[in-house]
């Protein structure tokens, strides 16, 4: 089984990127996936945000699908606000939403660990 593509999209003005990355790594490790196999993608401009469908930072996608979709939200360089399952407002998605997205992708505890962390910049 192949590991999913896990992306963390962010912009430089976001103070929550490090927290999101740490929480994402924790979930990946708990699911038996390589916690360093995250594609970090900086969204540097408003046009890039619009083109990417980026509704704020941090955004986490598994195989191209948002772990916490925000339908109707406009794209832009802004901070996201999530509501966790317990009702708490958070700058990062609920870890259970990440876990479910990974499981929907058909992977989990026996996934392939061959991926490496990648850093790219969206232009």
mmCIF file of N, CA and C in Angstrom:
data_model
loop_
_atom_site.group_PDB
_atom_site.id
_atom_site.type_symbol
_atom_site.label_atom_id
_atom_site.label_comp_id
_atom_site.label_asym_id
_atom_site.label_seq_id
_atom_site.Cartn_x
_atom_site.Cartn_y
_atom_site.Cartn_z
ATOM 1 N N UNK A 1 0.848 -1.174 0.000
ATOM 2 C CA UNK A 1 0.000 0.000 0.000
ATOM 3 C C UNK A 1 0.898 1.243 0.000
ATOM 4 N N UNK A 2 0.509 2.219 -0.758
ATOM 5 C CA UNK A 2 1.297 3.442 -0.871
ATOM 6 C C UNK A 2 0.817 4.481 0.132
ATOM 7 N N UNK A 3 1.754 5.199 0.694
ATOM 8 C CA UNK A 3 1.410 6.263 1.646
ATOM 9 C C UNK A 3 0.673 7.376 0.917
ATOM 10 N N UNK A 4 -0.238 8.053 1.600
ATOM 11 C CA UNK A 4 -0.955 9.155 0.964
ATOM 12 C C UNK A 4 -0.051 10.369 0.804
ATOM 13 N N UNK A 5 -0.474 11.266 -0.051
ATOM 14 C CA UNK A 5 0.187 12.558 -0.155
ATOM 15 C C UNK A 5 -0.432 13.455 0.906
ATOM 16 N N UNK A 6 0.377 13.910 1.836
ATOM 17 C CA UNK A 6 -0.101 14.770 2.917
ATOM 18 C C UNK A 6 0.567 16.126 2.750
ATOM 19 N N UNK A 7 -0.252 17.168 2.632
ATOM 20 C CA UNK A 7 0.253 18.517 2.409
ATOM 21 C C UNK A 7 -0.166 19.443 3.543
ATOM 22 N N UNK A 8 0.745 20.305 3.920
ATOM 23 C CA UNK A 8 0.449 21.397 4.844
ATOM 24 C C UNK A 8 0.711 22.680 4.070
ATOM 25 N N UNK A 9 -0.355 23.403 3.762
ATOM 26 C CA UNK A 9 -0.243 24.673 3.053
ATOM 27 C C UNK A 9 -0.246 25.790 4.079
ATOM 28 N N UNK A 10 0.613 26.782 3.866
ATOM 29 C CA UNK A 10 0.775 27.849 4.853
ATOM 30 C C UNK A 10 1.224 29.120 4.155
ATOM 31 N N UNK A 11 1.140 30.222 4.875
ATOM 32 C CA UNK A 11 1.723 31.483 4.405
ATOM 33 C C UNK A 11 2.523 32.073 5.548
ATOM 34 N N UNK A 12 3.501 32.896 5.202
ATOM 35 C CA UNK A 12 4.480 33.352 6.193
ATOM 36 C C UNK A 12 3.892 34.152 7.347
ATOM 37 N N UNK A 13 2.717 34.718 7.203
ATOM 38 C CA UNK A 13 2.114 35.488 8.284
ATOM 39 C C UNK A 13 1.349 34.653 9.295
ATOM 40 N N UNK A 14 1.346 33.347 9.116
ATOM 41 C CA UNK A 14 0.570 32.470 9.999
ATOM 42 C C UNK A 14 1.385 32.058 11.224
ATOM 43 N N UNK A 15 0.898 32.372 12.427
ATOM 44 C CA UNK A 15 1.620 31.974 13.634
ATOM 45 C C UNK A 15 1.353 30.522 14.047
ATOM 46 N N UNK A 16 0.468 29.829 13.327
ATOM 47 C CA UNK A 16 0.058 28.480 13.740
ATOM 48 C C UNK A 16 0.675 27.360 12.916
ATOM 49 N N UNK A 17 1.555 27.692 11.988
ATOM 50 C CA UNK A 17 2.136 26.667 11.121
ATOM 51 C C UNK A 17 2.892 25.610 11.917
ATOM 52 N N UNK A 18 3.739 26.019 12.847
ATOM 53 C CA UNK A 18 4.527 25.052 13.621
ATOM 54 C C UNK A 18 3.631 24.134 14.450
ATOM 55 N N UNK A 19 2.592 24.693 15.048
ATOM 56 C CA UNK A 19 1.665 23.878 15.838
ATOM 57 C C UNK A 19 0.950 22.871 14.936
ATOM 58 N N UNK A 20 0.497 23.330 13.776
ATOM 59 C CA UNK A 20 -0.190 22.430 12.846
ATOM 60 C C UNK A 20 0.741 21.311 12.391
ATOM 61 N N UNK A 21 1.990 21.649 12.105
ATOM 62 C CA UNK A 21 2.962 20.650 11.669
ATOM 63 C C UNK A 21 3.206 19.618 12.772
ATOM 64 N N UNK A 22 3.347 20.068 14.007
ATOM 65 C CA UNK A 22 3.567 19.147 15.129
ATOM 66 C C UNK A 22 2.366 18.220 15.320
ATOM 67 N N UNK A 23 1.154 18.775 15.275
ATOM 68 C CA UNK A 23 -0.046 17.956 15.452
ATOM 69 C C UNK A 23 -0.197 16.965 14.298
ATOM 70 N N UNK A 24 0.101 17.416 13.084
ATOM 71 C CA UNK A 24 0.015 16.541 11.918
ATOM 72 C C UNK A 24 1.022 15.397 12.027
ATOM 73 N N UNK A 25 2.228 15.702 12.428
ATOM 74 C CA UNK A 25 3.248 14.652 12.607
ATOM 75 C C UNK A 25 2.813 13.637 13.665
ATOM 76 N N UNK A 26 2.215 14.110 14.755
ATOM 77 C CA UNK A 26 1.739 13.201 15.804
ATOM 78 C C UNK A 26 0.699 12.228 15.256
ATOM 79 N N UNK A 27 -0.243 12.743 14.463
ATOM 80 C CA UNK A 27 -1.290 11.883 13.901
ATOM 81 C C UNK A 27 -0.687 10.876 12.928
ATOM 82 N N UNK A 28 0.201 11.339 12.064
ATOM 83 C CA UNK A 28 0.826 10.420 11.106
ATOM 84 C C UNK A 28 1.566 9.298 11.831
ATOM 85 N N UNK A 29 2.334 9.643 12.850
ATOM 86 C CA UNK A 29 3.069 8.629 13.609
ATOM 87 C C UNK A 29 2.105 7.637 14.260
ATOM 88 N N UNK A 30 1.018 8.128 14.831
ATOM 89 C CA UNK A 30 0.036 7.260 15.478
ATOM 90 C C UNK A 30 -0.640 6.322 14.479
ATOM 91 N N UNK A 31 -0.714 6.745 13.222
ATOM 92 C CA UNK A 31 -1.322 5.922 12.176
ATOM 93 C C UNK A 31 -0.307 5.021 11.476
ATOM 94 N N UNK A 32 0.927 5.021 11.964
ATOM 95 C CA UNK A 32 1.944 4.168 11.380
ATOM 96 C C UNK A 32 2.556 4.713 10.104
ATOM 97 N N UNK A 33 2.413 6.012 9.892
ATOM 98 C CA UNK A 33 2.960 6.671 8.708
ATOM 99 C C UNK A 33 4.191 7.479 9.079
ATOM 100 N N UNK A 34 5.006 7.758 8.099
ATOM 101 C CA UNK A 34 6.222 8.537 8.312
ATOM 102 C C UNK A 34 5.850 9.974 8.678
ATOM 103 N N UNK A 35 6.148 10.416 9.889
ATOM 104 C CA UNK A 35 5.773 11.770 10.304
ATOM 105 C C UNK A 35 6.559 12.865 9.592
ATOM 106 N N UNK A 36 7.585 12.478 8.847
ATOM 107 C CA UNK A 36 8.342 13.469 8.084
ATOM 108 C C UNK A 36 7.943 13.496 6.611
ATOM 109 N N UNK A 37 6.941 12.713 6.252
ATOM 110 C CA UNK A 37 6.510 12.623 4.853
ATOM 111 C C UNK A 37 5.424 13.646 4.545
ATOM 112 N N UNK A 38 5.670 14.869 4.928
ATOM 113 C CA UNK A 38 4.693 15.941 4.734
ATOM 114 C C UNK A 38 5.244 16.905 3.700
ATOM 115 N N UNK A 39 4.416 17.236 2.717
ATOM 116 C CA UNK A 39 4.806 18.217 1.723
ATOM 117 C C UNK A 39 4.393 19.589 2.263
ATOM 118 N N UNK A 40 5.378 20.400 2.609
ATOM 119 C CA UNK A 40 5.118 21.754 3.102
ATOM 120 C C UNK A 40 5.062 22.684 1.905
ATOM 121 N N UNK A 41 3.931 23.377 1.738
ATOM 122 C CA UNK A 41 3.737 24.224 0.568
ATOM 123 C C UNK A 41 3.411 25.644 1.002
ATOM 124 N N UNK A 42 4.343 26.541 0.757
ATOM 125 C CA UNK A 42 4.112 27.950 1.071
ATOM 126 C C UNK A 42 3.260 28.578 -0.028
ATOM 127 N N UNK A 43 2.265 29.344 0.382
ATOM 128 C CA UNK A 43 1.420 30.103 -0.539
ATOM 129 C C UNK A 43 1.830 31.560 -0.367
ATOM 130 N N UNK A 44 2.595 32.137 -1.309
ATOM 131 C CA UNK A 44 3.219 33.437 -1.088
ATOM 132 C C UNK A 44 2.406 34.663 -1.485
ATOM 133 N N UNK A 45 1.394 34.491 -2.344
ATOM 134 C CA UNK A 45 0.680 35.663 -2.863
ATOM 135 C C UNK A 45 -0.821 35.424 -2.901
ATOM 136 N N UNK A 46 -1.576 36.514 -2.958
ATOM 137 C CA UNK A 46 -3.035 36.406 -3.090
ATOM 138 C C UNK A 46 -3.427 35.665 -4.374
ATOM 139 N N UNK A 47 -2.804 35.985 -5.531
ATOM 140 C CA UNK A 47 -3.166 35.227 -6.735
ATOM 141 C C UNK A 47 -2.891 33.726 -6.592
ATOM 142 N N UNK A 48 -1.787 33.370 -5.942
ATOM 143 C CA UNK A 48 -1.482 31.951 -5.718
ATOM 144 C C UNK A 48 -2.529 31.326 -4.803
ATOM 145 N N UNK A 49 -2.965 32.068 -3.785
ATOM 146 C CA UNK A 49 -3.993 31.563 -2.870
ATOM 147 C C UNK A 49 -5.291 31.306 -3.623
ATOM 148 N N UNK A 50 -5.668 32.235 -4.468
ATOM 149 C CA UNK A 50 -6.903 32.077 -5.237
ATOM 150 C C UNK A 50 -6.796 30.886 -6.186
ATOM 151 N N UNK A 51 -5.680 30.780 -6.875
ATOM 152 C CA UNK A 51 -5.473 29.682 -7.816
ATOM 153 C C UNK A 51 -5.495 28.331 -7.101
ATOM 154 N N UNK A 52 -4.931 28.277 -5.918
ATOM 155 C CA UNK A 52 -4.817 27.037 -5.150
ATOM 156 C C UNK A 52 -6.107 26.684 -4.417
ATOM 157 N N UNK A 53 -7.053 27.640 -4.306
ATOM 158 C CA UNK A 53 -8.236 27.408 -3.487
ATOM 159 C C UNK A 53 -7.883 27.406 -2.012
ATOM 160 N N UNK A 54 -6.859 28.189 -1.684
ATOM 161 C CA UNK A 54 -6.314 28.272 -0.324
ATOM 162 C C UNK A 54 -7.170 29.234 0.489
ATOM 163 N N UNK A 55 -7.873 28.711 1.492
ATOM 164 C CA UNK A 55 -8.785 29.537 2.284
ATOM 165 C C UNK A 55 -8.176 29.990 3.605
ATOM 166 N N UNK A 56 -6.886 29.774 3.773
ATOM 167 C CA UNK A 56 -6.217 30.248 4.973
ATOM 168 C C UNK A 56 -5.218 29.242 5.499
ATOM 169 N N UNK A 57 -4.407 29.740 6.412
ATOM 170 C CA UNK A 57 -3.308 28.968 6.958
ATOM 171 C C UNK A 57 -3.552 28.646 8.425
ATOM 172 N N UNK A 58 -3.283 27.422 8.811
ATOM 173 C CA UNK A 58 -2.796 26.303 8.035
ATOM 174 C C UNK A 58 -3.940 25.538 7.372
ATOM 175 N N UNK A 59 -3.655 24.952 6.222
ATOM 176 C CA UNK A 59 -4.586 24.067 5.530
ATOM 177 C C UNK A 59 -3.884 22.727 5.358
ATOM 178 N N UNK A 60 -4.584 21.658 5.704
ATOM 179 C CA UNK A 60 -4.028 20.309 5.568
ATOM 180 C C UNK A 60 -4.878 19.539 4.564
ATOM 181 N N UNK A 61 -4.193 18.899 3.625
ATOM 182 C CA UNK A 61 -4.862 18.078 2.612
ATOM 183 C C UNK A 61 -4.240 16.687 2.592
ATOM 184 N N UNK A 62 -5.099 15.696 2.400
ATOM 185 C CA UNK A 62 -4.657 14.314 2.221
ATOM 186 C C UNK A 62 -5.124 13.882 0.838
ATOM 187 N N UNK A 63 -4.172 13.523 -0.007
ATOM 188 C CA UNK A 63 -4.461 13.184 -1.405
ATOM 189 C C UNK A 63 -5.281 14.282 -2.081
ATOM 190 N N UNK A 64 -4.942 15.529 -1.769
ATOM 191 C CA UNK A 64 -5.579 16.673 -2.406
ATOM 192 C C UNK A 64 -6.903 17.099 -1.816
ATOM 193 N N UNK A 65 -7.378 16.401 -0.784
ATOM 194 C CA UNK A 65 -8.677 16.696 -0.178
ATOM 195 C C UNK A 65 -8.468 17.337 1.188
ATOM 196 N N UNK A 66 -9.131 18.470 1.401
ATOM 197 C CA UNK A 66 -9.035 19.169 2.692
ATOM 198 C C UNK A 66 -9.524 18.277 3.825
ATOM 199 N N UNK A 67 -8.813 18.286 4.950
ATOM 200 C CA UNK A 67 -9.257 17.495 6.103
ATOM 201 C C UNK A 67 -10.433 18.162 6.809
ATOM 202 N N UNK A 68 -10.561 19.461 6.647
ATOM 203 C CA UNK A 68 -11.677 20.209 7.237
ATOM 204 C C UNK A 68 -12.139 21.230 6.198
ATOM 205 N N UNK A 69 -12.947 20.783 5.234
ATOM 206 C CA UNK A 69 -13.367 21.677 4.153
ATOM 207 C C UNK A 69 -14.072 22.922 4.674
ATOM 208 N N UNK A 70 -13.899 24.000 3.926
ATOM 209 C CA UNK A 70 -14.541 25.278 4.261
ATOM 210 C C UNK A 70 -15.295 25.764 3.028
ATOM 211 N N UNK A 71 -16.416 25.103 2.697
ATOM 212 C CA UNK A 71 -17.137 25.469 1.482
ATOM 213 C C UNK A 71 -17.616 26.918 1.519
ATOM 214 N N UNK A 72 -17.458 27.583 0.397
ATOM 215 C CA UNK A 72 -17.930 28.954 0.289
ATOM 216 C C UNK A 72 -16.970 30.005 0.798
ATOM 217 N N UNK A 73 -15.888 29.592 1.441
ATOM 218 C CA UNK A 73 -14.912 30.562 1.941
ATOM 219 C C UNK A 73 -14.061 31.063 0.779
ATOM 220 N N UNK A 74 -13.823 32.364 0.729
ATOM 221 C CA UNK A 74 -12.980 32.890 -0.349
ATOM 222 C C UNK A 74 -11.510 32.542 -0.110
ATOM 223 N N UNK A 75 -10.761 32.410 -1.185
ATOM 224 C CA UNK A 75 -9.332 32.161 -1.062
ATOM 225 C C UNK A 75 -8.610 33.413 -0.611
ATOM 226 N N UNK A 76 -7.505 33.247 0.091
ATOM 227 C CA UNK A 76 -6.734 34.408 0.504
ATOM 228 C C UNK A 76 -5.683 34.083 1.543
ATOM 229 N N UNK A 77 -4.769 35.029 1.710
ATOM 230 C CA UNK A 77 -3.713 34.903 2.716
ATOM 231 C C UNK A 77 -4.272 35.387 4.044
ATOM 232 N N UNK A 78 -4.726 34.456 4.830
ATOM 233 C CA UNK A 78 -5.342 34.748 6.112
ATOM 234 C C UNK A 78 -5.119 33.562 7.041
ATOM 235 N N UNK A 79 -5.430 33.749 8.299
ATOM 236 C CA UNK A 79 -5.358 32.649 9.260
ATOM 237 C C UNK A 79 -6.708 31.945 9.299
ATOM 238 N N UNK A 80 -6.664 30.634 9.367
ATOM 239 C CA UNK A 80 -7.902 29.860 9.467
ATOM 240 C C UNK A 80 -8.305 29.709 10.923
ATOM 241 N N UNK A 81 -9.587 29.524 11.104
ATOM 242 C CA UNK A 81 -10.132 29.218 12.420
ATOM 243 C C UNK A 81 -10.953 27.942 12.255
ATOM 244 N N UNK A 82 -10.677 26.982 13.091
ATOM 245 C CA UNK A 82 -11.372 25.699 13.057
ATOM 246 C C UNK A 82 -12.209 25.556 14.322
ATOM 247 N N UNK A 83 -13.279 24.789 14.222
ATOM 248 C CA UNK A 83 -14.050 24.401 15.402
ATOM 249 C C UNK A 83 -13.818 22.907 15.575
ATOM 250 N N UNK A 84 -13.222 22.564 16.700
ATOM 251 C CA UNK A 84 -12.921 21.159 16.977
ATOM 252 C C UNK A 84 -14.178 20.424 17.412
ATOM 253 N N UNK A 85 -14.096 19.134 17.472
ATOM 254 C CA UNK A 85 -15.256 18.302 17.789
ATOM 255 C C UNK A 85 -15.840 18.583 19.164
ATOM 256 N N UNK A 86 -15.001 19.061 20.066
ATOM 257 C CA UNK A 86 -15.498 19.393 21.404
ATOM 258 C C UNK A 86 -16.074 20.800 21.466
ATOM 259 N N UNK A 87 -16.125 21.481 20.317
ATOM 260 C CA UNK A 87 -16.679 22.830 20.248
ATOM 261 C C UNK A 87 -15.657 23.932 20.441
ATOM 262 N N UNK A 88 -14.430 23.570 20.780
ATOM 263 C CA UNK A 88 -13.386 24.573 21.004
ATOM 264 C C UNK A 88 -12.945 25.189 19.678
ATOM 265 N N UNK A 89 -12.714 26.494 19.709
ATOM 266 C CA UNK A 89 -12.175 27.198 18.551
ATOM 267 C C UNK A 89 -10.662 27.026 18.577
ATOM 268 N N UNK A 90 -10.083 26.734 17.419
ATOM 269 C CA UNK A 90 -8.656 26.420 17.349
ATOM 270 C C UNK A 90 -8.054 26.946 16.049
ATOM 271 N N UNK A 91 -6.768 27.282 16.059
ATOM 272 C CA UNK A 91 -6.105 27.682 14.822
ATOM 273 C C UNK A 91 -5.657 26.481 13.982
ATOM 274 N N UNK A 92 -5.896 25.264 14.467
ATOM 275 C CA UNK A 92 -5.529 24.050 13.743
ATOM 276 C C UNK A 92 -6.716 23.090 13.726
ATOM 277 N N UNK A 93 -6.767 22.217 12.714
ATOM 278 C CA UNK A 93 -7.893 21.283 12.656
ATOM 279 C C UNK A 93 -7.834 20.237 13.766
ATOM 280 N N UNK A 94 -8.976 19.660 14.053
ATOM 281 C CA UNK A 94 -9.059 18.603 15.050
ATOM 282 C C UNK A 94 -8.235 17.403 14.570
ATOM 283 N N UNK A 95 -7.377 16.852 15.415
ATOM 284 C CA UNK A 95 -6.598 15.675 15.009
ATOM 285 C C UNK A 95 -7.465 14.518 14.507
ATOM 286 N N UNK A 96 -8.679 14.391 15.031
ATOM 287 C CA UNK A 96 -9.573 13.333 14.557
ATOM 288 C C UNK A 96 -9.978 13.555 13.105
ATOM 289 N N UNK A 97 -10.111 14.817 12.683
ATOM 290 C CA UNK A 97 -10.416 15.101 11.277
ATOM 291 C C UNK A 97 -9.255 14.666 10.384
ATOM 292 N N UNK A 98 -8.040 14.887 10.852
ATOM 293 C CA UNK A 98 -6.855 14.460 10.100
ATOM 294 C C UNK A 98 -6.823 12.932 10.020
ATOM 295 N N UNK A 99 -7.037 12.294 11.160
ATOM 296 C CA UNK A 99 -7.021 10.825 11.225
ATOM 297 C C UNK A 99 -8.071 10.232 10.281
ATOM 298 N N UNK A 100 -9.269 10.784 10.286
ATOM 299 C CA UNK A 100 -10.326 10.280 9.410
ATOM 300 C C UNK A 100 -9.968 10.471 7.942
ATOM 301 N N UNK A 101 -9.363 11.603 7.614
ATOM 302 C CA UNK A 101 -8.963 11.852 6.221
ATOM 303 C C UNK A 101 -7.932 10.822 5.771
ATOM 304 N N UNK A 102 -6.999 10.486 6.641
ATOM 305 C CA UNK A 102 -5.988 9.476 6.317
ATOM 306 C C UNK A 102 -6.658 8.122 6.115
ATOM 307 N N UNK A 103 -7.578 7.783 6.969
ATOM 308 C CA UNK A 103 -8.257 6.493 6.855
ATOM 309 C C UNK A 103 -9.144 6.442 5.613
ATOM 310 N N UNK A 104 -9.784 7.567 5.275
ATOM 311 C CA UNK A 104 -10.576 7.616 4.039
ATOM 312 C C UNK A 104 -9.689 7.401 2.816
ATOM 313 N N UNK A 105 -8.450 7.824 2.925
ATOM 314 C CA UNK A 105 -7.507 7.637 1.820
ATOM 315 C C UNK A 105 -7.084 6.173 1.702
ATOM 316 N N UNK A 106 -7.546 5.344 2.640
ATOM 317 C CA UNK A 106 -7.282 3.917 2.563
ATOM 318 C C UNK A 106 -5.954 3.484 3.127
ATOM 319 N N UNK A 107 -5.419 4.280 4.020
ATOM 320 C CA UNK A 107 -4.133 3.938 4.609
ATOM 321 C C UNK A 107 -4.233 4.033 6.114
ATOM 322 N N UNK A 108 -3.208 3.587 6.762
ATOM 323 C CA UNK A 108 -3.197 3.649 8.212
ATOM 324 C C UNK A 108 -1.982 2.933 8.736
ATOM 325 N N UNK A 109 -2.186 2.126 9.723
ATOM 326 C CA UNK A 109 -1.082 1.550 10.472
ATOM 327 C C UNK A 109 -0.079 0.746 9.649
ATOM 328 N N UNK A 110 -0.456 0.241 8.468
ATOM 329 C CA UNK A 110 0.498 -0.560 7.706
ATOM 330 C C UNK A 110 0.964 0.154 6.444
ATOM 331 N N UNK A 111 0.907 1.452 6.445
ATOM 332 C CA UNK A 111 1.262 2.213 5.241
ATOM 333 C C UNK A 111 2.759 2.228 4.986
ATOM 334 N N UNK A 112 3.085 2.525 3.775
ATOM 335 C CA UNK A 112 4.455 2.641 3.300
ATOM 336 C C UNK A 112 5.134 3.843 3.964
ATOM 337 N N UNK A 113 6.389 3.692 4.390
ATOM 338 C CA UNK A 113 7.108 4.765 5.068
ATOM 339 C C UNK A 113 8.246 5.337 4.226
ATOM 340 N N UNK A 114 8.175 5.226 2.910
ATOM 341 C CA UNK A 114 9.307 5.618 2.079
ATOM 342 C C UNK A 114 9.367 7.099 1.747
ATOM 343 N N UNK A 115 8.348 7.845 2.036
ATOM 344 C CA UNK A 115 8.333 9.253 1.644
ATOM 345 C C UNK A 115 9.266 10.082 2.512
ATOM 346 N N UNK A 116 9.628 11.254 2.000
ATOM 347 C CA UNK A 116 10.435 12.215 2.753
ATOM 348 C C UNK A 116 9.704 13.540 2.806
ATOM 349 N N UNK A 117 10.120 14.390 3.719
ATOM 350 C CA UNK A 117 9.546 15.730 3.793
ATOM 351 C C UNK A 117 10.014 16.533 2.586
ATOM 352 N N UNK A 118 9.071 17.239 1.992
ATOM 353 C CA UNK A 118 9.364 18.069 0.831
ATOM 354 C C UNK A 118 8.950 19.498 1.148
ATOM 355 N N UNK A 119 9.732 20.437 0.702
ATOM 356 C CA UNK A 119 9.392 21.847 0.861
ATOM 357 C C UNK A 119 9.315 22.451 -0.525
ATOM 358 N N UNK A 120 8.156 23.001 -0.840
ATOM 359 C CA UNK A 120 7.990 23.655 -2.127
ATOM 360 C C UNK A 120 7.339 25.003 -1.915
ATOM 361 N N UNK A 121 7.421 25.804 -2.937
ATOM 362 C CA UNK A 121 6.789 27.118 -2.907
ATOM 363 C C UNK A 121 5.826 27.166 -4.075
ATOM 364 N N UNK A 122 4.592 27.526 -3.806
ATOM 365 C CA UNK A 122 3.592 27.658 -4.849
ATOM 366 C C UNK A 122 3.827 28.990 -5.540
ATOM 367 N N UNK A 123 3.884 28.974 -6.859
ATOM 368 C CA UNK A 123 4.097 30.242 -7.563
ATOM 369 C C UNK A 123 2.887 30.657 -8.345
#
